[in-house]
Amino acid sequence: EFVLDELRSALGVMQHHDAVTGTEKEHVAHDYERILDSAIRDASLIANQAFNKILNPNESLPTLSYKRCRFNESSCPVSENSEQFVVTMYNPLGWDVKQPIRVPVTEGTYSVFAPNGDEITSQLIKIPDPVKNIPTRKSKATHEIVFMAYLHPLGIKSFFIRKNKKDKRETKRTKDFYLNVNDYFKNLKDNIDIVIKSEENLKSYNDMANNYQSGDNFASFNTNDGKYDEKIIKNPQELETIDW
Amino acid sequence: NVLKDKDSSKEYFDEIEKLRVGVERVLEKSGYPFANEEELRMLSDEPRIVEREDESFIENEHFKLRLDSSGQITHLILPDRTLNMRIQFYYWTGCIGNNTKPSERSSGAYIFRPETTQPKSMSFKTTAKHQGPVVQELWIEGDKNLAASVRIYHEKQFFEVDYVVGPIDITDNTGKEYIVRYESDLVNNGIFYTDSNGRQTLKRRLNERPQWNLTLEEPIAGNYYPVTNEIFIEDKDTKMTILTDRSQGGTSLEEGQIELMLHRRLLHDDAFGVGEALNETANGVGLVVRGKQRVLFRNAGENYNTTKEILAMHLEPIVLVADAKGLTYDEW
């Protein structure tokens, strides 16, 4: 109750006409900032306790320590330093909202899971570089992870965000592809002379590498006009339908 | 083919008129549901956008913003209409006076009093464009400590301008007041609407007051009104609304345009009581402001209540973040 009273008191002070319009002296403005920030920070303790009570009523799981982050300056010590974290939000409105949520993070690949456990669409977007002469924020975050949260009236939802191991899967996939290509070419070397003649050839190989997944097969063939071509065969049945 | 052989403009227009009548007849015969000639005329007035290679878009399922080759926004394209659209940043320079009478008043914390009738322009450029499944962004960077991101979120019927302004440079000993202008081709006849102090949306008319005949000594400041949540203009078809995340001063000084003040730094007191200049001296360099505005387009006269959008902007979800080091996905 006493932290809530602190916030009530701060909001009372902010009703002063100088606070509303910004006609206070500069040092008073900074004092208002101090009072408000301190009150909001202390009052987030209540939200922290409430979220834990609602989401973990039996206390069968570890209690989470929720922190309020300075999203307005793209900074969040928790999400910037954690490999996995929980983002819990409360919709104070009496109707459904779909709200874009932006959480500051460091570069990497992330998976965002909705309350039902499904991975949802998210996007990692770079935070713009500091503009010359504009003092910038103090934060490790270089990117923001953005996703849409669909929230019920006065509803609470909790999202689980996990940083994936750095592009390991991608690297393995590409490596597999080239190993496979090498083996394949090696086998065919005596029969077919393959030369990557131009950038265009190279590009098409790179496109193939992007589509390739471990375990895929290749098929090579001569097209009707006598040119050599090749394809990734995702599905073995496709082999039967290719016009050799 | 018919037109290319015609020599004079009269022949051209005669031929176009014949074609128009012909098209009308064909449409009538085919039972095409045009109600009247007025509708046909409106259709032919509709600007046609031809996509060119040197232009690009940021878009979602509701609308597109068209960008020219320099990355400047030029048009807003809705499913049934296209509007000219530009976002421009400027600054006003503040008056300096001895405050002995109104004409000698300095621009200060209470009083906005620019010394010119046209704002100073700023050069800015688009530095990057990002596209993805959730948000599409355009980054803008100006030469006078200004940066902004224009964002279109998936499924949302607005675009958002997230601006970072400051610290305002005062090395030339001039106080400045930064503004943003949203310029469209809406014909609002000098009328705009502001929700003064969040109480009631009031109709404002340029250089007029409803109660008395007005002669404005200060043509810019005299048309500025408080905007607590929203300011909008409309013509017979379209309504353009800007939602603000804080109280700002706003106006519509030119047709189709909405202007909002973003940040001020002034070097003189206006003698209304604060007793010091609105000059952020504490950190030595001035403050940086970050904020956002949302731009909505709706059909004019549509019974659409922006209150929900406004509240959704002011009462965003309360988001808290917790480290989940000791918690597995399954446990969660």
XYZ file of C-alpha atoms in Angstrom:
576
model
C 0.000 0.000 0.000
C 2.810 2.416 0.838
C 4.407 2.163 -2.639
C 1.012 2.701 -4.193
C 0.591 5.773 -1.963
C 3.936 7.050 -3.222
C 2.656 6.820 -6.799
C -0.652 8.458 -5.841
C 1.249 11.262 -4.187
C 3.504 11.755 -7.219
C 0.493 11.905 -9.526
C -1.033 14.482 -7.206
C 2.028 16.687 -7.543
C 1.845 16.329 -11.319
C -1.575 18.016 -11.336
C 0.111 21.349 -10.716
C -0.410 23.635 -13.701
C 3.317 24.107 -14.188
C 3.856 20.334 -14.316
C 1.011 19.928 -16.828
C 2.188 22.673 -19.166
C 5.952 22.613 -18.640
C 6.230 26.165 -17.337
C 8.173 25.179 -14.224
C 11.808 26.139 -13.714
C 14.310 23.662 -15.058
C 15.453 22.302 -11.696
C 11.798 21.810 -10.735
C 11.202 19.846 -13.957
C 14.078 17.549 -13.041
C 12.676 17.141 -9.540
C 9.306 16.162 -11.013
C 11.099 13.573 -13.163
C 12.845 12.214 -10.075
C 9.598 11.961 -8.080
C 7.658 10.287 -10.906
C 10.381 7.860 -11.938
C 11.012 6.767 -8.385
C 7.286 6.263 -7.717
C 6.715 4.289 -10.923
C 9.780 2.132 -10.271
C 8.663 1.347 -6.735
C 5.081 0.656 -7.784
C 6.208 -1.893 -10.366
C 6.891 -4.084 -7.329
C 3.127 -4.574 -7.092
C 2.891 -5.638 -10.728
C 5.818 -8.004 -10.150
C 4.057 -9.669 -7.212
C 0.709 -9.745 -8.994
C 2.140 -11.393 -12.134
C 3.832 -14.060 -10.048
C 0.638 -14.747 -8.081
C -1.459 -15.067 -11.223
C 1.000 -17.007 -13.362
C 2.468 -19.225 -10.669
C -0.298 -19.569 -8.057
C 1.048 -22.724 -6.392
C 4.595 -21.428 -6.373
C 5.624 -24.740 -7.892
C 8.022 -22.953 -10.235
C 10.806 -20.491 -9.523
C 9.515 -16.995 -8.769
C 10.336 -14.626 -11.578
C 11.763 -11.231 -10.847
C 9.964 -8.875 -13.217
C 11.632 -5.617 -14.085
C 10.244 -2.529 -15.765
C 12.437 -1.560 -18.687
C 13.090 1.770 -20.357
C 11.608 0.837 -23.688
C 11.366 4.548 -24.513
C 15.123 4.554 -24.851
C 15.400 1.039 -26.295
C 17.084 -0.276 -23.212
C 16.358 -3.318 -21.042
C 19.123 -4.802 -18.880
C 17.187 -8.077 -18.510
C 16.552 -8.883 -22.164
C 19.963 -7.568 -23.250
C 21.830 -9.913 -20.954
C 19.627 -12.977 -20.853
C 19.580 -16.040 -23.119
C 15.907 -16.585 -22.338
C 13.385 -14.359 -20.675
C 9.678 -13.964 -20.042
C 7.783 -10.867 -21.219
C 4.521 -10.447 -19.354
C 2.052 -7.723 -20.167
C -1.215 -6.379 -18.856
C -3.776 -4.662 -21.059
C -5.347 -1.853 -18.996
C -8.137 -1.306 -21.561
C -11.604 -2.792 -21.490
C -11.400 -4.174 -25.025
C -9.211 -6.429 -27.163
C -6.038 -4.852 -28.465
C -3.352 -6.000 -30.834
C -0.257 -4.179 -29.843
C 3.209 -4.264 -31.368
C 5.744 -5.081 -28.647
C 9.388 -4.108 -29.106
C 11.964 -5.602 -26.752
C 15.591 -4.419 -26.937
C 18.070 -7.281 -27.369
C 21.521 -7.997 -28.704
C 22.015 -9.372 -32.202
C 21.131 -13.024 -32.762
C 18.209 -15.197 -33.697
C 15.278 -15.401 -31.318
C 12.176 -17.530 -30.942
C 9.073 -15.995 -29.407
C 6.478 -18.324 -27.905
C 2.879 -17.284 -27.257
C 1.076 -18.395 -24.076
C -0.228 -21.535 -25.813
C 3.359 -22.631 -26.479
C 3.309 -21.960 -30.226
C 6.163 -20.088 -31.772
C 4.786 -16.867 -33.228
C 6.004 -14.590 -35.993
C 8.601 -12.139 -34.803
C 11.089 -9.861 -36.448
C 14.500 -8.707 -35.363
C 15.116 -5.142 -36.400
C 18.212 -3.069 -35.899
C 18.077 -0.026 -33.642
C 19.183 2.929 -35.787
C 22.797 3.940 -35.323
C 23.335 7.107 -33.298
C 22.987 10.218 -35.391
C 25.956 12.542 -35.371
C 25.739 15.054 -32.484
C 22.746 13.343 -30.836
C 23.867 11.873 -27.491
C 22.766 8.266 -27.482
C 21.449 5.834 -24.873
C 23.655 3.672 -22.681
C 22.647 0.149 -23.523
C 24.036 -3.091 -24.911
C 20.981 -3.550 -27.128
C 21.682 -3.296 -30.833
C 18.373 -4.674 -32.071
C 14.744 -4.895 -31.073
C 12.656 -8.009 -31.333
C 9.186 -7.039 -32.550
C 6.024 -9.130 -32.336
C 2.294 -8.532 -32.205
C 0.565 -9.271 -28.902
C -3.173 -9.946 -28.991
C -4.497 -9.055 -25.565
C -7.926 -9.557 -24.038
C -9.739 -6.793 -22.131
C -7.876 -6.277 -18.846
C -5.977 -9.436 -19.753
C -2.534 -10.669 -18.851
C -0.351 -12.624 -21.254
C 3.091 -14.029 -20.910
C 5.512 -14.651 -23.792
C 8.631 -16.786 -23.626
C 11.575 -15.524 -25.676
C 14.637 -17.646 -26.290
C 17.873 -16.728 -28.003
C 18.847 -19.472 -30.409
C 22.347 -20.804 -30.639
C 24.088 -18.602 -33.107
C 23.118 -19.639 -36.590
C 24.446 -23.138 -35.952
C 21.693 -24.703 -37.978
C 22.274 -22.414 -40.938
C 26.009 -23.051 -40.940
C 25.516 -26.797 -40.771
C 22.993 -26.697 -43.571
C 25.311 -24.765 -45.889
C 28.275 -26.935 -44.975
C 26.249 -30.095 -45.662
C 25.261 -28.711 -48.994
C 28.789 -28.025 -50.145
C 30.082 -31.360 -48.869
C 27.313 -33.077 -50.741
C 28.012 -31.050 -53.874
C 31.684 -31.909 -53.683
C 30.968 -35.617 -53.328
C 28.502 -35.422 -56.137
C 30.863 -33.616 -58.476
C 33.667 -35.929 -57.518
C 31.602 -38.927 -58.571
C 30.632 -37.341 -61.828
C 33.981 -35.801 -62.571
C 34.981 -38.415 -65.107
C 31.739 -38.151 -67.009
C 30.683 -34.514 -66.987
C 32.808 -31.439 -67.155
C 31.276 -28.837 -64.856
C 32.728 -25.399 -64.730
C 31.205 -22.447 -62.951
C 31.681 -20.015 -65.737
C 30.033 -16.865 -64.583
C 28.597 -15.021 -61.632
C 25.179 -16.071 -62.794
C 26.141 -19.714 -62.388
C 27.498 -18.960 -58.968
C 24.319 -17.164 -57.975
C 22.193 -20.131 -58.944
C 24.404 -22.374 -56.803
C 24.012 -19.983 -53.904
C 20.246 -20.016 -54.378
C 20.364 -23.770 -54.253
C 22.440 -23.645 -51.089
C 19.813 -21.499 -49.447
C 17.083 -23.979 -50.308
C 19.055 -27.041 -49.442
C 18.324 -28.976 -46.280
C 20.344 -31.801 -44.853
C 19.214 -35.048 -46.431
C 18.008 -33.560 -49.709
C 19.063 -35.269 -52.925
C 20.274 -33.820 -56.184
C 19.301 -34.592 -59.687
C 21.257 -33.406 -62.667
C 20.113 -33.549 -66.247
C 20.576 -32.158 -69.695
C 17.786 -29.900 -70.808
C 16.210 -30.140 -74.247
C 18.425 -27.425 -75.652
C 21.501 -29.400 -74.627
C 22.385 -27.327 -71.555
C 23.261 -28.854 -68.254
C 21.020 -28.152 -65.246
C 20.467 -29.525 -61.812
C 17.853 -29.472 -59.077
C 17.432 -30.147 -55.429
C 15.018 -33.023 -54.975
C 13.099 -32.419 -51.764
C 10.808 -35.329 -52.254
C 11.951 -38.664 -53.753
C 8.652 -38.984 -55.670
C 9.640 -35.937 -57.671
C 12.363 -37.986 -59.332
C 9.776 -39.929 -61.252
C 8.140 -36.843 -62.676
C 11.228 -35.071 -63.911
C 11.569 -35.000 -67.625
C 15.071 -36.334 -68.194
C -3.982 5.701 -81.749
C -6.888 8.001 -82.474
C -5.307 10.839 -80.535
C -1.815 10.661 -81.909
C -2.878 11.977 -85.331
C -4.586 15.078 -83.929
C -2.749 18.354 -84.318
C -4.505 20.945 -82.160
C -5.544 20.740 -78.558
C -9.152 21.366 -79.561
C -9.161 18.287 -81.735
C -7.623 16.389 -78.874
C -10.298 17.396 -76.412
C -13.122 16.819 -78.885
C -11.819 13.343 -79.464
C -11.433 12.673 -75.736
C -15.002 13.842 -75.188
C -16.225 11.449 -77.907
C -14.287 8.635 -76.288
C -15.691 9.484 -72.889
C -19.257 9.442 -74.197
C -18.518 6.156 -75.954
C -17.132 4.599 -72.786
C -20.134 5.825 -70.867
C -22.507 4.171 -73.364
C -20.618 0.914 -73.239
C -20.715 0.976 -69.478
C -24.430 1.763 -69.493
C -25.119 -1.123 -71.868
C -23.069 -3.512 -69.781
C -25.117 -2.473 -66.748
C -22.075 -1.235 -64.888
C -23.390 0.248 -61.659
C -22.386 3.892 -61.906
C -25.033 5.924 -60.177
C -24.578 9.151 -62.060
C -22.294 11.341 -64.102
C -20.708 12.770 -60.969
C -19.367 9.369 -60.000
C -17.957 8.861 -63.470
C -16.285 12.223 -63.316
C -14.735 11.435 -59.950
C -13.353 8.217 -61.342
C -11.698 9.995 -64.215
C -10.206 12.556 -61.779
C -8.641 9.832 -59.687
C -4.874 10.090 -60.025
C -3.395 7.028 -61.620
C -0.269 5.690 -60.011
C 2.082 3.968 -62.392
C 4.675 1.894 -60.602
C 8.178 2.755 -61.724
C 11.424 0.963 -61.155
C 13.058 3.827 -59.252
C 10.235 3.949 -56.707
C 9.463 1.661 -53.843
C 6.871 1.055 -51.155
C 6.430 0.196 -47.548
C 3.037 -1.341 -47.043
C 0.680 -3.630 -45.189
C -2.694 -5.123 -46.076
C -4.493 -1.793 -45.521
C -2.367 0.792 -47.334
C 0.965 1.630 -48.948
C 3.378 4.523 -48.660
C 5.080 5.211 -51.952
C 8.654 6.438 -51.858
C 10.532 8.139 -54.658
C 14.081 7.276 -55.654
C 15.511 9.387 -52.814
C 13.384 7.554 -50.247
C 11.068 10.508 -49.658
C 7.424 9.592 -49.031
C 5.319 10.934 -51.895
C 1.945 9.190 -51.776
C -0.333 7.299 -49.494
C -2.211 4.640 -51.415
C -5.447 3.323 -49.938
C -7.446 0.555 -51.634
C -9.859 3.030 -53.208
C -7.882 6.279 -53.447
C -4.452 7.789 -53.633
C -3.328 10.870 -51.734
C -0.236 13.000 -51.949
C 1.635 12.615 -48.695
C 4.827 14.156 -47.417
C 6.417 14.300 -43.979
C 8.616 17.376 -43.527
C 10.587 18.724 -40.589
C 11.224 22.445 -40.026
C 12.041 24.802 -37.206
C 10.807 28.223 -36.189
C 13.226 30.726 -34.710
C 12.029 32.477 -31.553
C 11.461 36.229 -31.221
C 13.696 38.200 -28.879
C 12.230 41.262 -27.154
C 12.301 43.263 -23.924
C 8.785 42.112 -22.935
C 7.556 45.676 -22.348
C 4.579 45.252 -24.668
C 3.085 42.384 -26.701
C 4.967 43.303 -29.851
C 8.223 43.201 -27.872
C 7.518 39.808 -26.315
C 10.185 37.097 -26.429
C 9.270 33.557 -27.309
C 9.456 31.638 -24.031
C 7.985 28.905 -21.884
C 4.458 30.406 -21.997
C 4.533 32.176 -25.333
C 5.239 30.738 -28.760
C 6.237 33.641 -30.926
C 8.185 32.865 -34.082
C 10.008 35.732 -35.732
C 9.181 34.698 -39.321
C 6.042 33.646 -41.173
C 7.762 30.720 -42.852
C 9.681 28.093 -40.913
C 13.302 27.289 -41.702
C 13.659 24.066 -43.607
C 15.926 21.217 -42.694
C 17.599 18.851 -45.048
C 17.069 15.206 -44.307
C 17.408 11.944 -46.110
C 16.196 8.391 -45.916
C 19.053 6.259 -44.686
C 17.522 2.781 -44.656
C 14.430 0.736 -45.350
C 13.609 -2.466 -43.483
C 10.898 -4.896 -44.441
C 9.715 -7.924 -42.546
C 6.637 -9.902 -41.499
C 5.738 -7.706 -38.490
C 6.907 -4.189 -39.278
C 8.259 -2.190 -42.176
C 10.451 0.762 -41.326
C 11.937 3.734 -43.023
C 14.747 5.612 -41.306
C 15.069 9.341 -41.779
C 18.034 11.403 -40.670
C 18.273 15.187 -40.693
C 21.252 17.488 -40.573
C 20.132 19.380 -37.460
C 20.056 16.688 -34.795
C 16.934 14.982 -35.985
C 16.123 11.360 -36.707
C 12.859 9.548 -37.268
C 11.514 6.113 -38.127
C 8.321 5.741 -40.129
C 6.718 2.407 -39.274
C 3.926 0.359 -40.720
C 2.892 -2.566 -38.569
C 1.238 -5.662 -39.927
C -2.597 -5.417 -39.598
C -2.583 -1.878 -38.181
C -4.504 0.858 -39.968
C -2.025 3.633 -39.248
C 1.566 4.507 -39.751
C 3.721 5.653 -36.913
C 6.434 8.289 -36.831
C 8.943 7.719 -34.036
C 11.104 10.823 -33.774
C 14.292 11.682 -31.905
C 14.971 15.415 -31.790
C 17.725 17.316 -30.042
C 19.782 18.591 -28.487
C 18.760 21.755 -30.298
C 21.844 23.644 -31.386
C 22.062 27.178 -30.004
C 25.627 28.023 -30.946
C 24.207 30.681 -33.296
C 22.511 32.291 -30.275
C 19.068 31.606 -31.700
C 16.261 29.816 -29.899
C 14.515 27.229 -32.065
C 11.219 25.369 -32.062
C 11.176 22.147 -34.111
C 8.023 21.080 -35.918
C 6.806 18.268 -38.146
C 4.401 18.806 -41.025
C 2.213 16.166 -42.613
C 1.361 17.479 -46.058
C -1.456 15.979 -48.106
C -3.751 17.100 -50.912
C -6.866 17.157 -48.731
C -9.005 20.265 -49.297
C -9.918 21.307 -45.755
C -10.698 24.982 -46.517
C -8.683 26.180 -43.530
C -10.698 24.116 -41.067
C -9.096 21.758 -38.604
C -10.112 20.141 -35.345
C -8.226 19.857 -32.062
C -9.202 18.257 -28.769
C -8.327 21.162 -26.526
C -6.997 19.831 -23.256
C -8.692 16.516 -23.922
C -12.125 17.923 -23.053
C -13.898 18.394 -26.329
C -12.945 18.363 -29.980
C -13.355 21.897 -31.288
C -13.589 23.150 -34.836
C -10.882 25.696 -35.660
C -10.805 27.914 -38.709
C -7.630 29.587 -39.909
C -7.435 33.290 -38.918
C -10.915 33.246 -37.391
C -12.656 33.093 -34.032
C -16.322 32.141 -33.854
C -17.179 34.946 -31.394
C -15.569 38.058 -32.891
C -13.928 39.546 -35.971
C -10.285 38.769 -35.763
C -7.200 40.552 -36.970
C -4.170 38.514 -36.077
C -1.015 40.335 -35.104
C 0.773 37.009 -35.004
C -0.373 34.896 -37.946
C 1.475 31.743 -36.891
C 1.108 31.673 -33.106
C -2.461 33.013 -33.414
C -3.435 29.838 -35.235
C -1.742 27.403 -32.863
C -4.008 25.394 -30.565
C -3.387 22.848 -27.836
C -3.490 19.241 -28.992
C -3.787 16.776 -26.168
C -4.580 13.613 -28.084
C -5.605 14.322 -31.641
C -5.738 16.868 -34.430
C -7.484 16.191 -37.719
C -8.485 17.686 -41.049
C -10.955 16.353 -43.576
C -12.426 16.967 -47.000
C -15.459 15.391 -48.628
C -13.766 12.005 -48.944
C -10.995 11.601 -46.449
C -10.146 12.418 -42.851
C -6.515 12.554 -41.745
C -5.946 12.301 -37.997
C -2.693 12.596 -36.087
C -2.608 11.054 -32.624
C 0.058 12.381 -30.296
C 1.654 10.594 -27.359
C 1.777 13.834 -25.299
C 0.331 17.344 -25.368
C 1.733 19.375 -28.237
C 0.910 22.601 -30.033
C -0.680 22.101 -33.425
C -2.249 23.856 -36.375
C -3.024 23.616 -40.069
C -1.520 26.695 -41.689
C -1.845 25.511 -45.272
C -4.383 23.447 -47.156
C -4.125 19.725 -46.507
C -1.442 20.141 -43.933
C -1.120 19.396 -40.214
C 1.700 20.892 -38.175
C 2.783 19.805 -34.704
C 5.505 21.119 -32.433
C 8.056 18.540 -31.288
C 10.699 20.281 -29.204
C 11.736 23.820 -28.178
C 14.849 25.430 -26.815
C 14.728 29.176 -26.207
C 17.237 31.654 -24.855
C 14.954 34.328 -23.401
C 12.284 34.471 -20.726
C 8.838 35.673 -21.813
C 8.162 37.462 -18.489
C 5.035 35.495 -17.621
C 6.379 34.127 -14.379
C 8.798 31.303 -14.900
C 11.694 33.734 -14.678
C 14.167 31.755 -16.753
C 14.683 30.889 -20.397
C 13.463 27.535 -21.706
C 17.065 26.539 -22.212
C 18.102 23.127 -21.009
C 21.303 24.055 -19.252
C 21.594 21.263 -16.672
C 23.461 18.757 -18.821
C 25.329 21.422 -20.749
C 24.143 20.420 -24.208
C 20.345 20.387 -24.120
C 17.857 17.562 -24.080
C 16.948 14.880 -26.593
C 13.248 14.212 -27.047
C 11.853 10.922 -28.282
C 8.188 10.535 -29.065
C 5.760 9.124 -31.552
C 2.761 10.148 -33.565
C 0.299 7.931 -35.369
C -1.310 8.951 -38.634
C -4.757 7.565 -39.414
C -6.776 7.829 -42.604
C -10.502 7.213 -42.601
C -13.462 7.965 -44.832
C -14.848 11.421 -44.112
C -18.095 11.314 -42.190
C -17.608 7.663 -41.341
C -18.955 6.938 -37.915
C -15.594 5.942 -36.626
C -14.622 6.773 -33.092
C -10.932 7.490 -32.644
C -11.282 7.375 -28.871
C -10.286 3.733 -28.759
C -7.200 4.376 -30.865
C -6.296 7.314 -28.641
C -6.674 5.329 -25.454
C -4.759 2.423 -26.946
C -1.895 4.818 -27.605
C -1.941 6.383 -24.149
C -2.710 3.242 -22.179
C -0.370 0.817 -23.855
C 0.061 -2.595 -22.226
C 2.228 -2.518 -19.119
C 5.179 -4.710 -20.053
C 7.521 -6.268 -17.520
C 10.468 -8.503 -18.353
C 11.950 -11.276 -16.217
C 15.063 -13.337 -16.700
C 14.040 -16.993 -17.167
C 17.421 -18.520 -16.470
C 16.095 -21.158 -14.084
C 12.947 -21.841 -16.060
C 12.649 -24.237 -18.981
C 10.276 -23.763 -21.876
C 8.226 -26.773 -20.698
C 7.914 -25.406 -17.182
C 6.864 -22.061 -18.538
